[in-house]
Amino acid sequence: MAELNSARRPRVHVAVFVCVALVTLVIDRVTKLMALESLSTDSSIPVVPGLLSLRLLHNPGASLGMGSSATWVISLFAMIVGVGLLVAGVITTSTPWALALSLAFSGAVGNLIDRVIYADGFLDGSVVDFLDYGWSVGNVADIWLVVAGVALVALILRSVPFRDTGREDDHAAGRRTTNEHEER
């Protein structure tokens, strides 16, 4: 029975990663489509006066508009990071790591989708931003990236293992423990 549970365990973390990533990607995409339909680049709608308003902005760069002349480089970097996060999300056996990695993945891929969909040339599209904080304008994918960054730092500082190295992994890998050899 222990072998059956340990064999299923990594699949649960993959399912967590995939489900969270899909839900957060959908939320990001839907909010951006709503912003494109409802907001204008010419006006701002106050939500929390002095803290948050809604204003449409097409950002070709990275954070705070930096790198707007090298959008394709940002896009290629996002692709590499996305693949790395996907691999990490698939191989982790930790639910907290799977959650944090899925948020980072959906944030990176959510903005990459914009760069691909709204491109005129090779990966030179702009990201749809609409959450105006006064000092910066962002989107839901950016929120996922910030939350993921904080969560990843917290996981590292708390020494939460990325992969469980206990007896269950030995079973999952098909290795026999000392007790199993003694039982035979």
CSV table of C-alpha atoms in Angstrom, one decimal:
chain,number,residue,atom,x,y,z
A,1,MET,CA,0.0,0.0,0.0
A,2,ALA,CA,2.9,2.4,0.8
A,3,GLU,CA,4.2,1.9,-2.7
A,4,LEU,CA,0.9,2.8,-4.2
A,5,ASN,CA,0.6,6.0,-2.2
A,6,SER,CA,4.1,7.0,-2.9
A,7,ALA,CA,3.7,6.4,-6.6
A,8,ARG,CA,0.7,8.6,-6.7
A,9,ARG,CA,2.2,11.4,-4.6
A,10,PRO,CA,4.2,13.1,-7.3
A,11,ARG,CA,1.1,13.1,-9.6
A,12,VAL,CA,-0.8,15.0,-6.9
A,13,HIS,CA,1.7,17.8,-7.0
A,14,VAL,CA,1.7,17.9,-10.8
A,15,ALA,CA,-2.1,18.1,-10.6
A,16,VAL,CA,-1.9,21.0,-8.1
A,17,PHE,CA,0.6,22.8,-10.4
A,18,VAL,CA,-1.5,22.3,-13.5
A,19,CYS,CA,-4.8,23.3,-11.9
A,20,VAL,CA,-3.5,26.4,-10.2
A,21,ALA,CA,-1.7,27.5,-13.3
A,22,LEU,CA,-4.8,27.0,-15.5
A,23,VAL,CA,-7.1,28.9,-13.1
A,24,THR,CA,-4.7,31.8,-12.6
A,25,LEU,CA,-4.0,32.0,-16.4
A,26,VAL,CA,-7.7,32.2,-17.1
A,27,ILE,CA,-8.2,34.9,-14.4
A,28,ASP,CA,-5.3,36.9,-15.9
A,29,ARG,CA,-6.7,36.5,-19.5
A,30,VAL,CA,-10.3,37.4,-18.5
A,31,THR,CA,-9.3,40.5,-16.6
A,32,LYS,CA,-7.1,41.7,-19.5
A,33,LEU,CA,-10.0,41.2,-22.0
A,34,MET,CA,-12.3,43.1,-19.6
A,35,ALA,CA,-9.8,45.9,-19.4
A,36,LEU,CA,-9.5,46.1,-23.2
A,37,GLU,CA,-13.3,46.3,-23.5
A,38,SER,CA,-14.0,48.7,-20.7
A,39,LEU,CA,-11.0,50.9,-20.1
A,40,SER,CA,-9.3,53.7,-22.0
A,41,THR,CA,-5.7,55.0,-22.2
A,42,ASP,CA,-7.1,58.5,-21.9
A,43,SER,CA,-8.9,58.3,-18.6
A,44,SER,CA,-8.5,56.7,-15.2
A,45,ILE,CA,-11.2,55.2,-13.0
A,46,PRO,CA,-10.4,55.6,-9.2
A,47,VAL,CA,-10.9,52.4,-7.2
A,48,VAL,CA,-9.1,53.4,-4.0
A,49,PRO,CA,-8.3,57.1,-4.2
A,50,GLY,CA,-4.6,57.7,-4.0
A,51,LEU,CA,-3.8,54.0,-4.1
A,52,LEU,CA,-5.4,52.3,-7.0
A,53,SER,CA,-7.2,53.2,-10.2
A,54,LEU,CA,-7.9,51.5,-13.5
A,55,ARG,CA,-6.3,52.7,-16.6
A,56,LEU,CA,-5.5,50.9,-19.8
A,57,LEU,CA,-1.8,50.8,-20.8
A,58,HIS,CA,0.0,48.8,-23.5
A,59,ASN,CA,3.5,48.1,-22.1
A,60,PRO,CA,6.1,46.9,-24.5
A,61,GLY,CA,8.8,46.6,-21.8
A,62,ALA,CA,9.3,44.8,-18.6
A,63,SER,CA,8.7,46.2,-15.1
A,64,LEU,CA,8.2,50.0,-15.2
A,65,GLY,CA,8.5,50.0,-19.0
A,66,MET,CA,12.2,49.1,-18.9
A,67,GLY,CA,13.5,47.2,-21.9
A,68,SER,CA,10.8,48.5,-24.3
A,69,SER,CA,13.3,48.5,-27.2
A,70,ALA,CA,14.2,44.8,-26.6
A,71,THR,CA,10.7,43.3,-26.2
A,72,TRP,CA,11.7,40.1,-28.2
A,73,VAL,CA,14.6,39.5,-25.6
A,74,ILE,CA,12.1,39.8,-22.8
A,75,SER,CA,9.8,37.4,-24.6
A,76,LEU,CA,12.5,34.8,-25.2
A,77,PHE,CA,13.6,35.1,-21.6
A,78,ALA,CA,9.9,34.5,-20.5
A,79,MET,CA,9.8,31.4,-22.7
A,80,ILE,CA,13.0,30.0,-21.1
A,81,VAL,CA,11.8,30.9,-17.6
A,82,GLY,CA,8.3,29.4,-18.4
A,83,VAL,CA,9.9,26.1,-19.4
A,84,GLY,CA,12.1,26.0,-16.4
A,85,LEU,CA,9.2,26.7,-14.1
A,86,LEU,CA,7.1,24.0,-15.8
A,87,VAL,CA,9.9,21.4,-15.3
A,88,ALA,CA,10.4,22.5,-11.7
A,89,GLY,CA,6.6,22.3,-11.1
A,90,VAL,CA,6.5,18.8,-12.5
A,91,ILE,CA,9.4,17.4,-10.5
A,92,THR,CA,8.7,18.9,-7.1
A,93,THR,CA,7.1,16.7,-4.5
A,94,SER,CA,6.1,19.7,-2.2
A,95,THR,CA,2.7,21.2,-2.4
A,96,PRO,CA,3.9,24.7,-1.3
A,97,TRP,CA,6.6,24.6,-4.0
A,98,ALA,CA,4.0,23.4,-6.6
A,99,LEU,CA,1.7,26.3,-5.6
A,100,ALA,CA,4.4,29.0,-5.7
A,101,LEU,CA,5.9,27.7,-9.0
A,102,SER,CA,2.5,27.5,-10.6
A,103,LEU,CA,1.9,31.2,-9.8
A,104,ALA,CA,5.3,32.2,-11.2
A,105,PHE,CA,4.6,30.1,-14.3
A,106,SER,CA,1.2,31.7,-14.9
A,107,GLY,CA,2.5,35.2,-14.3
A,108,ALA,CA,5.3,34.7,-16.8
A,109,VAL,CA,3.2,32.9,-19.4
A,110,GLY,CA,0.3,35.3,-18.9
A,111,ASN,CA,2.4,38.3,-20.0
A,112,LEU,CA,4.1,36.2,-22.7
A,113,ILE,CA,0.7,35.4,-24.2
A,114,ASP,CA,0.1,39.2,-24.6
A,115,ARG,CA,3.5,39.6,-26.2
A,116,VAL,CA,2.7,36.9,-28.7
A,117,ILE,CA,-1.0,37.8,-29.4
A,118,TYR,CA,-0.3,41.6,-29.8
A,119,ALA,CA,2.9,41.3,-31.7
A,120,ASP,CA,3.5,43.1,-35.0
A,121,GLY,CA,6.8,41.5,-35.6
A,122,PHE,CA,8.9,38.8,-33.9
A,123,LEU,CA,7.7,38.6,-30.3
A,124,ASP,CA,7.4,42.4,-30.0
A,125,GLY,CA,3.9,42.7,-28.6
A,126,SER,CA,2.9,44.8,-25.6
A,127,VAL,CA,1.5,43.5,-22.3
A,128,VAL,CA,-2.0,44.7,-21.3
A,129,ASP,CA,-1.7,46.6,-18.0
A,130,PHE,CA,-4.6,48.2,-16.2
A,131,LEU,CA,-4.0,48.3,-12.5
A,132,ASP,CA,-2.6,51.8,-11.8
A,133,TYR,CA,-0.9,52.1,-8.5
A,134,GLY,CA,0.3,55.6,-9.1
A,135,TRP,CA,4.0,54.7,-9.4
A,136,SER,CA,3.4,51.7,-11.7
A,137,VAL,CA,0.8,50.1,-13.9
A,138,GLY,CA,0.5,46.4,-13.9
A,139,ASN,CA,-1.9,43.5,-14.3
A,140,VAL,CA,-3.0,40.3,-12.6
A,141,ALA,CA,-0.1,38.3,-14.0
A,142,ASP,CA,2.2,40.8,-12.3
A,143,ILE,CA,0.4,40.1,-9.0
A,144,TRP,CA,1.0,36.4,-9.5
A,145,LEU,CA,4.7,37.0,-10.1
A,146,VAL,CA,5.0,39.1,-6.9
A,147,VAL,CA,3.1,36.6,-4.8
A,148,ALA,CA,5.2,33.8,-6.2
A,149,GLY,CA,8.4,35.7,-5.6
A,150,VAL,CA,7.5,36.3,-1.9
A,151,ALA,CA,6.4,32.7,-1.5
A,152,LEU,CA,9.5,31.3,-3.1
A,153,VAL,CA,11.7,33.4,-0.8
A,154,ALA,CA,9.7,32.3,2.2
A,155,LEU,CA,10.0,28.6,1.2
A,156,ILE,CA,13.8,29.0,0.9
A,157,LEU,CA,14.1,30.9,4.2
A,158,ARG,CA,12.0,28.3,6.0
A,159,SER,CA,14.1,25.5,4.4
A,160,VAL,CA,11.0,23.8,2.9
A,161,PRO,CA,12.3,20.9,0.9
A,162,PHE,CA,11.7,21.0,-2.9
A,163,ARG,CA,11.7,17.3,-3.1
A,164,ASP,CA,10.9,14.8,-0.3
A,165,THR,CA,14.0,12.7,0.2
A,166,GLY,CA,12.4,10.3,2.8
A,167,ARG,CA,11.4,6.7,2.6
A,168,GLU,CA,8.5,7.4,0.2
A,169,ASP,CA,10.8,8.6,-2.5
A,170,ASP,CA,12.8,5.5,-2.2
A,171,HIS,CA,9.7,3.5,-2.8
A,172,ALA,CA,8.6,5.7,-5.7
A,173,ALA,CA,12.0,5.3,-7.3
A,174,GLY,CA,11.8,1.5,-7.0
A,175,ARG,CA,14.6,1.2,-4.5
A,176,ARG,CA,14.2,-1.1,-1.5
A,177,THR,CA,15.0,0.1,2.0
A,178,THR,CA,17.0,-1.8,4.5
A,179,ASN,CA,13.8,-2.9,6.3
A,180,GLU,CA,12.5,-4.5,3.1
A,181,HIS,CA,15.7,-6.5,2.7
A,182,GLU,CA,15.5,-7.7,6.3
A,183,GLU,CA,11.9,-8.8,5.8
A,184,ARG,CA,12.8,-11.1,3.0
